[in-house]
Amino acid sequence: MDHAAKIQGLATLLVRKRLLEASTAVGLIEQARTGKQNFISLLIEQNITTSKALQQLLSDEYGIVAVDLDTVDVNQIDEEYRNESLIRKHHALPLYVEKGMLIVAVDDPINITALEDFQFSFGKRTEPVLVEHDKLAKAIEKVLDGGFDDIDLGDVSDDELAGMEVQDTEHHEDDVVDGADDAPIVVYINKLLMDAIRKGASDLHFEPYEKNYRVRFRIDGILHEVASPPITLSSRLAARLKVMANLDIAERRVPQDGRIKMRISRTKSIDFRVSTLPTLWGEKVVMRILDSSSAQLGIDMLGYEPEQKELYLSALNQPQGMILVTGPTGSGKTVSLYTGLNILNTAERNIATAEDPVEINLGGINQVQINNRAGLDFASALRAFLRQDPDVVMVGEIRDLETAEIAIKAAQTGHLVLSTLHTNSSAETLTRLLNMGVPAYNIASSVSLIIAQRLARRLCKKCKAADDVPVEGLLAEGFSQQQIDQGISVYKAVGCDDCTGGYKGRVGIYEVMPMTDAVAKLIMENGNSLQIAQQTQKEGVANLRQSALTKVAQGVTSLAEAARVTSF
């Protein structure tokens, strides 16, 4: 029996047990067949069932022993069996050998290929045990990342924190950076960095003022004050951070930019982008955590609605044209572009990117760091790309007419071009290009898709509560009477120990606008952004507000959060 047939059998079981609607099962099977997620992951993520309930059902049905991974010390797994490629490929974990059999934890009873691969690799017969999907994912990360996710800062000694390795990414190995090595400061900053990573922060702000000093983390897009060290430590904190980033600690009068690569476990390292700024009371330092895993999420994890995802994938599969992603700073544009590039990243394609800065390294893609001081700007990089026989080109941002003209010429001559602009909506992106001086006929003939996006905070699944909103309130927020008649469940943030203010993580809100004949005609007739937006509404394109309300109706986010990110 092939894998597709086994998935079909599993779906049939769930339909028979009334845990899954037949119509929903068809969609999930198709997603599992064509996407990068497995069927079990889809069931859990879409809240069709829980990990525990699914484990018990499958154990009873397939006769596989159910094991609670909390009772297994995965730190004791033999190094011989920590084969990262196999573990990640099959989402399965070899636990131990018992009576000559290698016991393998799986969350999917039809995952026979995993058992065969482990048996072939390690030369031992394999025996599966069934575990919960969520616990298996955490155990795999713990094993492969040296247990980093479970580190409690209170259990880490000062000596260990002081010895955390900062890897030199810009100097030769025999270059030694010293200074600002005050042990208490080293320990304090390393604790803050570890805490920021554990809490899922995207940025750290170190801010000096006249009478106080504060440290803030940006978590799920919102800044939170986390520490207030003595103001007397201001210069020492800035000096230590600058040493870590290979910056000039003697230069305090001009802004500086650098990077830190910090190894925090046997297999895991984290990159930070560092920016310093001279202020009235000292140097402010902002650190951006560059999470390479965000570039590997896969399109199904970003929050696109099915029809929006199909439009994006269709545009990516075109041999030429321009895909533009627009939104303010911090709206997730880079992740959307990297996701697209990962889909396109095959041995048959030559892909080049010009970025300012290059945030995440992507294997197999030629990434160029913009250097304006040396004369390497977006336009000159793009001109160079076109002499390098490219198939796909990504330009970090279209800032001026020269860059726009070269990008459009590339899109018209057999290249797929991806780029970003800073506008509020898809329609405004077109008028922005017109205002730059790009001829209307060039825009109409080259742009194939525009994605406007925002990031909204996800409601915590553990503590969210039903929100009793009257019909008048739902109508005022933008829901239609038809939607209300069909029934809408709205949830609000509560807050618990597992989240931040009732929210945990973020999800994308998208407006995906294809270049249709009607829109192209409006551009040629010098239509304004309002007219273009009205036309796209007639064509069924959901704007950002409507997309946000869809996420509210799905219980993913709250009305308050939808209003916050779409209130422009």
Coordinates of C-alpha atoms in Angstrom, one line a residue:
M1 CA 0.0 0.0 0.0
D2 CA 1.5 3.4 -1.0
H3 CA 1.7 6.4 1.3
A4 CA -1.3 8.2 -0.3
A5 CA -3.5 5.2 0.3
K6 CA -2.4 5.0 3.9
I7 CA -3.3 8.6 4.4
Q8 CA -6.6 7.9 2.8
G9 CA -7.1 5.1 5.3
L10 CA -6.2 7.2 8.3
A11 CA -8.6 10.0 7.1
T12 CA -11.4 7.4 6.7
L13 CA -10.8 6.2 10.2
L14 CA -11.2 9.8 11.6
V15 CA -14.4 10.4 9.5
R16 CA -15.8 7.1 10.8
K17 CA -15.1 8.2 14.4
R18 CA -16.8 11.5 13.6
L19 CA -13.6 13.5 14.4
L20 CA -13.4 14.8 10.8
E21 CA -15.9 15.9 8.2
A22 CA -15.6 14.1 4.9
S23 CA -15.3 17.4 3.0
T24 CA -12.5 18.6 5.3
A25 CA -10.7 15.3 5.0
V26 CA -10.5 15.7 1.2
G27 CA -8.8 19.1 1.5
L28 CA -6.4 17.8 4.2
I29 CA -5.4 14.8 2.1
E30 CA -4.7 17.1 -0.9
Q31 CA -2.6 19.4 1.3
A32 CA -0.6 16.5 2.7
R33 CA -0.1 15.1 -0.8
T34 CA 1.1 18.4 -2.4
G35 CA 2.6 20.3 0.6
K36 CA 5.5 19.8 2.9
Q37 CA 3.4 19.1 6.0
N38 CA 2.3 15.6 7.0
F39 CA -1.3 14.7 7.7
I40 CA -0.9 14.5 11.5
S41 CA 0.6 18.0 11.6
L42 CA -2.4 19.4 9.7
L43 CA -4.9 17.7 12.0
I44 CA -3.3 19.2 15.1
E45 CA -2.6 22.7 13.7
Q46 CA -6.2 23.1 12.5
N47 CA -7.5 22.1 15.9
I48 CA -9.4 19.1 14.5
T49 CA -8.2 17.0 17.4
T50 CA -5.6 17.1 20.2
S51 CA -2.3 15.3 20.3
K52 CA -3.3 13.2 23.3
A53 CA -6.7 12.2 21.8
L54 CA -5.1 11.3 18.5
Q55 CA -2.4 9.2 20.1
Q56 CA -5.0 7.2 22.1
L57 CA -7.2 6.6 19.0
L58 CA -4.3 5.5 16.8
S59 CA -2.8 3.3 19.5
D60 CA -6.1 1.5 19.9
E61 CA -6.7 1.2 16.2
Y62 CA -3.3 0.1 15.0
G63 CA -2.2 -1.8 18.1
I64 CA 1.0 0.2 18.7
V65 CA 2.1 0.8 22.3
A66 CA 1.5 4.4 23.4
V67 CA 4.3 6.1 25.4
D68 CA 4.4 9.4 27.2
L69 CA 7.6 11.1 26.1
D70 CA 7.7 13.0 29.4
T71 CA 8.7 9.8 31.1
V72 CA 11.7 9.3 28.7
D73 CA 15.0 11.2 29.3
V74 CA 15.8 12.1 25.7
N75 CA 19.2 13.6 26.9
Q76 CA 20.3 9.9 27.4
I77 CA 19.7 9.0 23.7
D78 CA 23.0 7.5 22.4
E79 CA 25.0 9.8 20.2
E80 CA 25.0 7.1 17.5
Y81 CA 21.3 7.5 16.9
R82 CA 21.2 11.3 16.7
N83 CA 21.1 11.4 12.9
E84 CA 19.7 14.8 12.3
S85 CA 18.8 14.4 8.6
L86 CA 16.9 11.1 9.3
I87 CA 15.2 12.5 12.4
R88 CA 14.0 15.7 10.7
K89 CA 13.1 13.9 7.4
H90 CA 10.8 11.4 9.1
H91 CA 9.8 13.4 12.2
A92 CA 10.7 10.3 14.2
L93 CA 13.1 9.8 17.1
P94 CA 15.2 6.7 18.0
L95 CA 15.0 6.3 21.8
Y96 CA 16.9 3.3 23.0
V97 CA 17.7 -0.3 22.2
E98 CA 15.7 -3.0 24.1
K99 CA 16.3 -6.7 23.5
G100 CA 18.2 -6.0 20.4
M101 CA 15.4 -3.8 18.9
L102 CA 15.8 -0.1 18.3
I103 CA 12.7 1.6 19.8
V104 CA 11.6 4.5 17.6
A105 CA 9.1 7.2 18.7
V106 CA 6.6 8.1 16.0
D107 CA 3.4 10.2 16.0
D108 CA 2.1 8.6 12.7
P109 CA 1.4 4.9 12.6
I110 CA 1.7 4.8 8.8
N111 CA 5.2 6.1 8.9
I112 CA 6.7 2.8 7.8
T113 CA 9.4 4.4 5.7
A114 CA 11.0 5.9 8.8
L115 CA 11.3 2.5 10.5
E116 CA 12.9 1.0 7.3
D117 CA 15.4 3.9 7.0
F118 CA 16.4 3.7 10.6
Q119 CA 16.8 0.0 10.4
F120 CA 19.0 0.3 7.3
S121 CA 21.1 3.1 8.8
F122 CA 21.8 1.6 12.2
G123 CA 21.7 -2.1 11.3
K124 CA 19.1 -2.9 13.9
R125 CA 15.5 -4.1 13.7
T126 CA 13.1 -1.4 14.7
E127 CA 10.0 -1.3 16.8
P128 CA 7.6 1.8 16.9
V129 CA 6.0 3.4 19.9
L130 CA 3.3 6.0 19.5
V131 CA 3.8 9.4 21.1
E132 CA 2.0 12.7 21.1
H133 CA 2.8 14.9 18.1
D134 CA 3.5 18.1 20.2
K135 CA 5.8 16.2 22.6
L136 CA 7.7 14.5 19.8
A137 CA 8.4 17.9 18.1
K138 CA 9.7 19.3 21.4
A139 CA 11.8 16.2 22.0
I140 CA 13.4 16.3 18.6
E141 CA 14.4 19.9 19.0
K142 CA 15.8 19.2 22.5
V143 CA 17.9 16.3 21.2
L144 CA 19.2 18.1 18.1
D145 CA 19.7 21.5 19.8
G146 CA 21.4 20.2 22.8
G147 CA 18.4 20.8 25.1
F148 CA 18.5 24.6 24.6
D149 CA 14.8 25.0 24.5
D150 CA 14.5 23.7 28.1
I151 CA 17.3 25.8 29.6
D152 CA 16.1 27.7 32.7
L153 CA 18.3 30.7 33.2
G154 CA 18.1 30.2 37.0
D155 CA 19.9 26.8 36.5
V156 CA 22.7 28.3 34.4
S157 CA 25.8 29.3 36.4
D158 CA 27.6 32.6 36.0
D159 CA 30.7 30.7 34.8
E160 CA 28.6 29.0 32.0
L161 CA 27.0 32.2 30.9
A162 CA 30.3 34.1 30.9
G163 CA 31.8 31.3 28.7
M164 CA 29.1 31.3 26.0
E165 CA 30.9 31.5 22.8
V166 CA 30.6 34.5 20.5
Q167 CA 31.7 33.3 17.1
D168 CA 33.8 35.8 15.0
T169 CA 32.0 36.2 11.7
E170 CA 34.1 39.0 10.2
H171 CA 37.6 38.4 11.4
H172 CA 40.2 35.7 10.9
E173 CA 40.5 33.0 13.5
D174 CA 43.8 34.4 14.8
D175 CA 42.4 37.9 15.4
V176 CA 41.6 38.3 19.0
V177 CA 38.9 40.8 20.1
D178 CA 39.3 41.9 23.7
G179 CA 38.2 44.7 26.0
A180 CA 34.9 45.2 27.8
D181 CA 35.4 41.8 29.3
D182 CA 34.0 42.6 32.7
A183 CA 32.7 39.3 33.9
P184 CA 29.5 40.5 35.6
I185 CA 28.6 42.5 32.5
V186 CA 29.3 39.5 30.3
V187 CA 27.0 37.3 32.4
Y188 CA 24.3 40.0 32.6
I189 CA 24.1 40.5 28.8
N190 CA 24.3 36.8 28.0
K191 CA 21.4 36.2 30.4
L192 CA 19.4 38.9 28.6
L193 CA 20.1 37.4 25.2
M194 CA 19.1 33.9 26.4
D195 CA 15.9 35.2 27.9
A196 CA 15.0 37.1 24.8
I197 CA 15.5 34.0 22.6
R198 CA 13.4 31.8 25.1
K199 CA 10.6 34.3 25.0
G200 CA 10.5 34.5 21.2
A201 CA 11.6 38.2 21.1
S202 CA 12.5 39.7 17.7
D203 CA 14.4 42.7 19.0
L204 CA 16.3 43.9 22.1
H205 CA 16.5 47.6 22.9
F206 CA 19.2 48.9 25.3
E207 CA 18.3 52.5 26.1
P208 CA 20.1 55.1 28.2
Y209 CA 18.3 58.1 29.6
E210 CA 19.3 60.9 32.0
K211 CA 18.4 59.2 35.2
N212 CA 17.6 55.6 34.3
Y213 CA 18.5 52.8 31.8
R214 CA 16.0 50.3 30.5
V215 CA 16.0 47.1 28.4
R216 CA 13.0 46.2 26.3
F217 CA 12.1 43.1 24.3
R218 CA 9.8 43.3 21.2
I219 CA 7.6 40.2 21.6
D220 CA 5.0 39.5 19.0
G221 CA 5.4 43.0 17.7
I222 CA 4.9 44.8 21.0
L223 CA 7.7 46.3 23.2
H224 CA 7.9 45.2 26.8
E225 CA 10.2 46.5 29.5
V226 CA 12.1 43.6 31.0
A227 CA 15.0 45.2 33.0
S228 CA 16.3 48.5 34.4
P229 CA 20.0 48.2 35.2
P230 CA 21.8 51.1 37.0
I231 CA 22.4 54.1 34.7
T232 CA 26.1 53.9 35.8
L233 CA 26.4 50.7 33.7
S234 CA 25.4 52.4 30.5
S235 CA 28.8 52.8 28.8
R236 CA 29.9 49.3 30.0
L237 CA 26.8 47.7 28.5
A238 CA 27.3 49.5 25.2
A239 CA 31.0 48.7 25.1
R240 CA 30.4 45.0 25.7
L241 CA 27.7 44.8 23.0
K242 CA 30.0 46.6 20.5
V243 CA 32.9 44.2 21.3
M244 CA 30.6 41.3 20.6
A245 CA 29.6 42.8 17.3
N246 CA 33.2 43.7 16.3
L247 CA 32.5 47.4 16.3
D248 CA 34.8 50.3 17.3
I249 CA 34.3 50.8 21.0
A250 CA 36.2 54.1 20.9
E251 CA 33.8 55.6 18.4
R252 CA 30.7 57.0 20.1
R253 CA 29.8 59.9 17.9
V254 CA 28.4 58.1 14.8
P255 CA 26.0 55.1 14.3
Q256 CA 27.6 51.7 13.7
D257 CA 26.2 48.4 12.4
G258 CA 27.5 44.9 13.0
R259 CA 26.6 41.3 13.6
I260 CA 26.9 38.7 16.3
K261 CA 26.9 35.0 15.9
M262 CA 26.5 33.3 19.3
R263 CA 26.9 29.6 19.9
I264 CA 24.5 28.6 22.7
S265 CA 24.7 24.8 22.5
R266 CA 26.4 22.0 20.8
T267 CA 24.4 22.3 17.6
K268 CA 22.6 25.7 17.8
S269 CA 23.8 29.2 17.2
I270 CA 21.9 32.4 16.9
D271 CA 22.6 35.5 14.7
F272 CA 22.0 39.0 15.8
R273 CA 22.1 42.2 13.8
V274 CA 23.4 45.1 15.9
S275 CA 22.8 48.8 15.4
T276 CA 24.2 51.6 17.7
L277 CA 22.9 55.1 17.8
P278 CA 24.4 58.1 19.7
T279 CA 21.7 59.7 21.8
L280 CA 21.7 62.6 24.2
W281 CA 22.5 60.4 27.2
G282 CA 24.7 57.7 25.6
E283 CA 24.6 55.1 22.9
K284 CA 21.4 53.2 22.3
V285 CA 21.9 49.7 21.0
V286 CA 19.2 47.7 19.2
M287 CA 19.7 44.0 18.4
R288 CA 17.6 42.1 15.9
I289 CA 17.4 38.4 16.4
L290 CA 17.8 36.7 13.0
D291 CA 15.9 33.4 13.1
S292 CA 17.0 31.3 10.2
S293 CA 14.1 28.8 10.9
S294 CA 11.6 31.5 9.9
A295 CA 12.9 31.2 6.4
Q296 CA 12.1 27.5 6.4
L297 CA 8.6 27.6 7.7
G298 CA 6.9 26.7 4.4
I299 CA 4.0 28.6 2.9
D300 CA 1.4 26.7 4.8
M301 CA 2.7 28.1 8.1
L302 CA 2.5 31.8 7.1
G303 CA -1.3 32.3 7.4
Y304 CA -2.3 32.6 3.7
E305 CA -5.9 31.6 3.0
P306 CA -6.1 28.8 0.4
E307 CA -7.0 31.1 -2.5
Q308 CA -4.3 33.5 -1.6
K309 CA -1.7 30.7 -1.4
E310 CA -2.7 29.5 -4.8
L311 CA -2.3 33.0 -6.3
Y312 CA 1.2 33.3 -4.8
L313 CA 2.3 29.8 -5.9
S314 CA 0.9 30.5 -9.4
A315 CA 2.9 33.7 -9.7
L316 CA 6.1 31.9 -8.4
N317 CA 5.7 29.3 -11.1
Q318 CA 5.6 31.9 -13.9
P319 CA 8.9 32.1 -15.9
Q320 CA 8.9 35.9 -15.8
G321 CA 7.1 38.9 -14.2
M322 CA 7.3 40.8 -11.0
I323 CA 6.0 39.9 -7.5
L324 CA 5.9 42.8 -5.1
V325 CA 5.4 42.5 -1.3
T326 CA 4.4 45.6 0.5
G327 CA 3.9 46.7 4.1
P328 CA 5.6 48.6 6.9
T329 CA 8.8 47.6 8.7
G330 CA 8.3 44.5 10.7
S331 CA 5.3 43.2 8.7
G332 CA 7.0 40.0 7.7
K333 CA 7.9 40.9 4.1
T334 CA 11.3 39.3 4.3
V335 CA 9.8 36.0 5.5
S336 CA 7.3 36.0 2.6
L337 CA 10.0 36.6 0.1
Y338 CA 12.4 34.0 1.6
T339 CA 9.6 31.5 1.6
G340 CA 9.0 32.1 -2.1
L341 CA 12.7 31.8 -2.8
N342 CA 12.9 28.5 -0.9
I343 CA 10.1 27.2 -3.1
L344 CA 12.1 28.3 -6.2
N345 CA 15.5 27.2 -4.9
T346 CA 16.3 24.2 -7.1
A347 CA 19.4 23.0 -8.9
E348 CA 17.9 24.1 -12.2
R349 CA 17.6 27.8 -11.3
N350 CA 20.1 30.6 -10.8
I351 CA 18.8 32.9 -8.0
A352 CA 20.5 36.1 -6.9
T353 CA 19.4 38.6 -4.2
A354 CA 20.4 42.1 -3.3
E355 CA 19.6 42.9 0.3
D356 CA 20.3 45.6 2.8
P357 CA 21.2 43.9 5.1
V358 CA 21.4 40.2 4.3
E359 CA 19.5 38.9 7.4
I360 CA 19.5 35.1 6.9
N361 CA 21.9 33.0 4.8
L362 CA 20.1 30.8 2.3
G363 CA 22.0 27.9 0.9
G364 CA 22.0 27.7 -2.9
I365 CA 21.1 31.3 -3.4
N366 CA 23.7 34.1 -4.3
Q367 CA 23.1 36.8 -1.8
V368 CA 24.7 40.2 -2.2
Q369 CA 25.0 42.7 0.7
I370 CA 24.3 46.3 -0.4
N371 CA 27.2 48.7 0.4
N372 CA 26.4 52.2 -0.5
R373 CA 29.7 53.6 0.6
A374 CA 31.5 51.4 -2.0
G375 CA 28.9 52.3 -4.6
L376 CA 27.1 49.0 -4.5
D377 CA 23.4 50.0 -4.4
F378 CA 20.3 48.1 -5.5
A379 CA 20.5 49.5 -9.0
S380 CA 24.1 48.6 -9.6
A381 CA 23.6 45.1 -8.0
L382 CA 20.6 44.5 -10.3
R383 CA 22.5 45.5 -13.4
A384 CA 25.3 43.1 -12.4
F385 CA 22.8 40.3 -11.8
L386 CA 21.4 40.6 -15.4
R387 CA 24.9 39.9 -16.7
Q388 CA 25.1 36.7 -14.6
D389 CA 22.4 34.7 -16.4
P390 CA 19.8 34.7 -13.7
D391 CA 16.5 33.0 -13.6
V392 CA 15.2 34.6 -10.4
V393 CA 16.2 38.0 -9.0
M394 CA 15.2 39.4 -5.6
V395 CA 15.7 43.1 -4.9
G396 CA 15.4 44.0 -1.2
E397 CA 13.5 47.2 -1.8
I398 CA 12.6 49.4 -4.8
R399 CA 13.5 52.9 -3.5
D400 CA 14.0 55.0 -6.6
L401 CA 13.1 55.2 -10.3
E402 CA 16.4 53.8 -11.5
T403 CA 16.0 50.5 -9.5
A404 CA 12.3 50.3 -10.5
E405 CA 13.2 50.7 -14.2
I406 CA 15.9 48.0 -14.1
A407 CA 13.7 45.6 -12.2
I408 CA 10.8 46.1 -14.6
K409 CA 13.1 45.6 -17.6
A410 CA 14.3 42.3 -16.0
A411 CA 10.7 41.2 -15.5
Q412 CA 9.9 41.9 -19.1
T413 CA 12.9 40.0 -20.5
G414 CA 12.4 36.5 -19.1
H415 CA 13.3 36.9 -15.5
L416 CA 11.1 36.4 -12.3
V417 CA 11.7 39.4 -10.1
L418 CA 10.7 39.7 -6.4
S419 CA 10.9 42.9 -4.4
T420 CA 9.3 45.1 -1.7
L421 CA 7.9 48.6 -1.3
H422 CA 6.7 50.5 1.6
T423 CA 3.0 51.2 1.0
N424 CA -0.2 50.5 2.9
S425 CA -2.1 48.4 0.4
S426 CA -1.7 46.6 -2.9
A427 CA -3.5 49.3 -4.9
E428 CA -1.3 52.1 -3.4
T429 CA 1.7 50.1 -4.6
L430 CA 0.7 50.6 -8.2
T431 CA 0.2 54.3 -7.8
R432 CA 3.5 54.6 -5.9
L433 CA 5.3 53.2 -9.0
L434 CA 3.4 55.7 -11.2
N435 CA 4.5 58.5 -8.9
M436 CA 8.1 57.4 -9.1
G437 CA 7.9 58.0 -12.8
V438 CA 7.5 54.4 -14.1
P439 CA 5.3 54.5 -17.3
A440 CA 1.9 52.9 -16.8
Y441 CA 2.4 50.5 -19.7
N442 CA 5.5 49.1 -18.1
I443 CA 3.7 48.5 -14.8
A444 CA 0.7 46.8 -16.5
S445 CA 2.9 44.5 -18.5
S446 CA 5.5 43.5 -15.9
V447 CA 3.8 43.3 -12.4
S448 CA 2.0 39.9 -12.0
L449 CA 1.1 39.9 -8.3
I450 CA 1.1 42.3 -5.3
I451 CA 1.0 41.1 -1.7
A452 CA 0.2 43.6 1.1
Q453 CA 0.7 42.2 4.5
R454 CA 0.7 42.8 8.3
L455 CA 1.5 40.6 11.3
A456 CA -1.2 40.1 13.9
R457 CA -0.7 38.4 17.3
R458 CA -2.1 34.9 17.7
L459 CA -4.4 34.3 20.6
C460 CA -3.0 31.8 23.1
K461 CA -4.7 28.5 22.6
K462 CA -4.6 27.7 26.3
C463 CA -6.3 30.7 27.7
K464 CA -8.4 32.4 25.0
A465 CA -12.0 33.0 25.9
A466 CA -15.2 33.6 24.0
D467 CA -16.0 37.3 23.5
D468 CA -19.6 38.3 23.7
V469 CA -19.9 40.9 21.0
P470 CA -23.4 42.1 20.0
V471 CA -24.5 41.9 16.4
E472 CA -24.2 45.7 16.1
G473 CA -20.6 45.5 17.2
L474 CA -19.8 42.8 14.6
L475 CA -21.4 44.8 11.9
A476 CA -19.5 47.9 12.9
E477 CA -16.2 46.0 12.8
G478 CA -16.9 45.0 9.2
F479 CA -18.6 41.6 9.3
S480 CA -21.4 41.1 6.9
Q481 CA -24.9 40.2 7.9
Q482 CA -24.5 36.9 6.0
Q483 CA -21.5 36.0 8.0
I484 CA -23.2 36.8 11.2
D485 CA -26.3 34.7 10.2
Q486 CA -24.0 31.8 9.6
G487 CA -22.6 32.1 13.1
I488 CA -19.3 33.6 14.2
S489 CA -17.4 32.7 17.3
V490 CA -15.2 35.6 18.5
Y491 CA -12.5 35.2 21.1
K492 CA -10.5 37.6 23.3
A493 CA -7.1 37.6 25.0
V494 CA -7.0 36.5 28.6
G495 CA -3.4 35.8 29.6
C496 CA -1.7 32.9 31.3
D497 CA 1.8 31.7 32.3
D498 CA 2.3 30.3 28.8
C499 CA 1.8 33.5 26.9
T500 CA 2.3 37.3 26.9
G501 CA -0.9 39.2 27.6
G502 CA -3.1 36.5 26.0
Y503 CA -1.1 36.2 22.8
K504 CA 1.6 33.8 21.6
G505 CA 3.2 34.0 18.2
R506 CA 2.0 35.9 15.2
V507 CA 0.1 35.2 12.0
G508 CA 0.2 36.9 8.6
I509 CA -2.7 39.0 7.4
Y510 CA -2.6 39.3 3.6
E511 CA -4.2 41.1 0.6
V512 CA -3.1 39.2 -2.5
M513 CA -3.9 41.1 -5.7
P514 CA -3.2 39.6 -9.1
M515 CA -2.7 41.9 -12.1
T516 CA -6.0 41.3 -14.1
D517 CA -7.0 42.8 -17.4
A518 CA -9.4 45.2 -15.6
V519 CA -6.7 46.4 -13.2
A520 CA -4.2 46.8 -16.0
K521 CA -6.8 48.9 -17.9
L522 CA -7.3 51.2 -14.9
I523 CA -3.5 51.7 -14.6
M524 CA -3.3 52.6 -18.3
E525 CA -6.1 55.1 -17.8
N526 CA -4.2 56.7 -14.8
G527 CA -6.7 55.4 -12.3
N528 CA -6.1 56.2 -8.6
S529 CA -5.6 53.8 -5.8
L530 CA -9.2 54.1 -4.7
Q531 CA -10.5 53.1 -8.1
I532 CA -8.1 50.2 -8.3
A533 CA -9.1 49.0 -4.8
Q534 CA -12.8 49.2 -5.8
Q535 CA -12.1 47.1 -8.9
T536 CA -10.2 44.4 -6.9
Q537 CA -13.2 44.2 -4.5
K538 CA -15.5 43.5 -7.4
E539 CA -13.1 40.7 -8.4
G540 CA -13.3 39.2 -5.0
V541 CA -9.9 40.2 -3.6
A542 CA -10.0 40.3 0.2
N543 CA -8.4 43.5 1.5
L544 CA -6.4 43.5 4.7
R545 CA -9.3 44.3 6.9
Q546 CA -11.4 41.5 5.5
S547 CA -8.5 39.1 5.8
A548 CA -8.0 40.1 9.4
L549 CA -11.7 39.5 10.1
T550 CA -11.4 36.0 8.6
K551 CA -8.7 35.2 11.1
V552 CA -11.0 36.6 13.9
A553 CA -13.8 34.3 12.7
Q554 CA -11.3 31.3 12.7
G555 CA -10.4 32.1 16.3
V556 CA -6.8 32.8 15.4
T557 CA -6.8 36.4 16.6
S558 CA -9.0 38.9 18.4
L559 CA -11.1 41.8 17.2
A560 CA -8.9 44.2 19.1
E561 CA -5.8 42.9 17.4
A562 CA -7.4 42.9 14.0
A563 CA -8.3 46.6 14.5
R564 CA -4.8 47.4 15.7
V565 CA -3.1 46.1 12.6
T566 CA -5.6 47.3 10.0
S567 CA -6.6 50.7 11.5
F568 CA -4.7 52.8 9.0

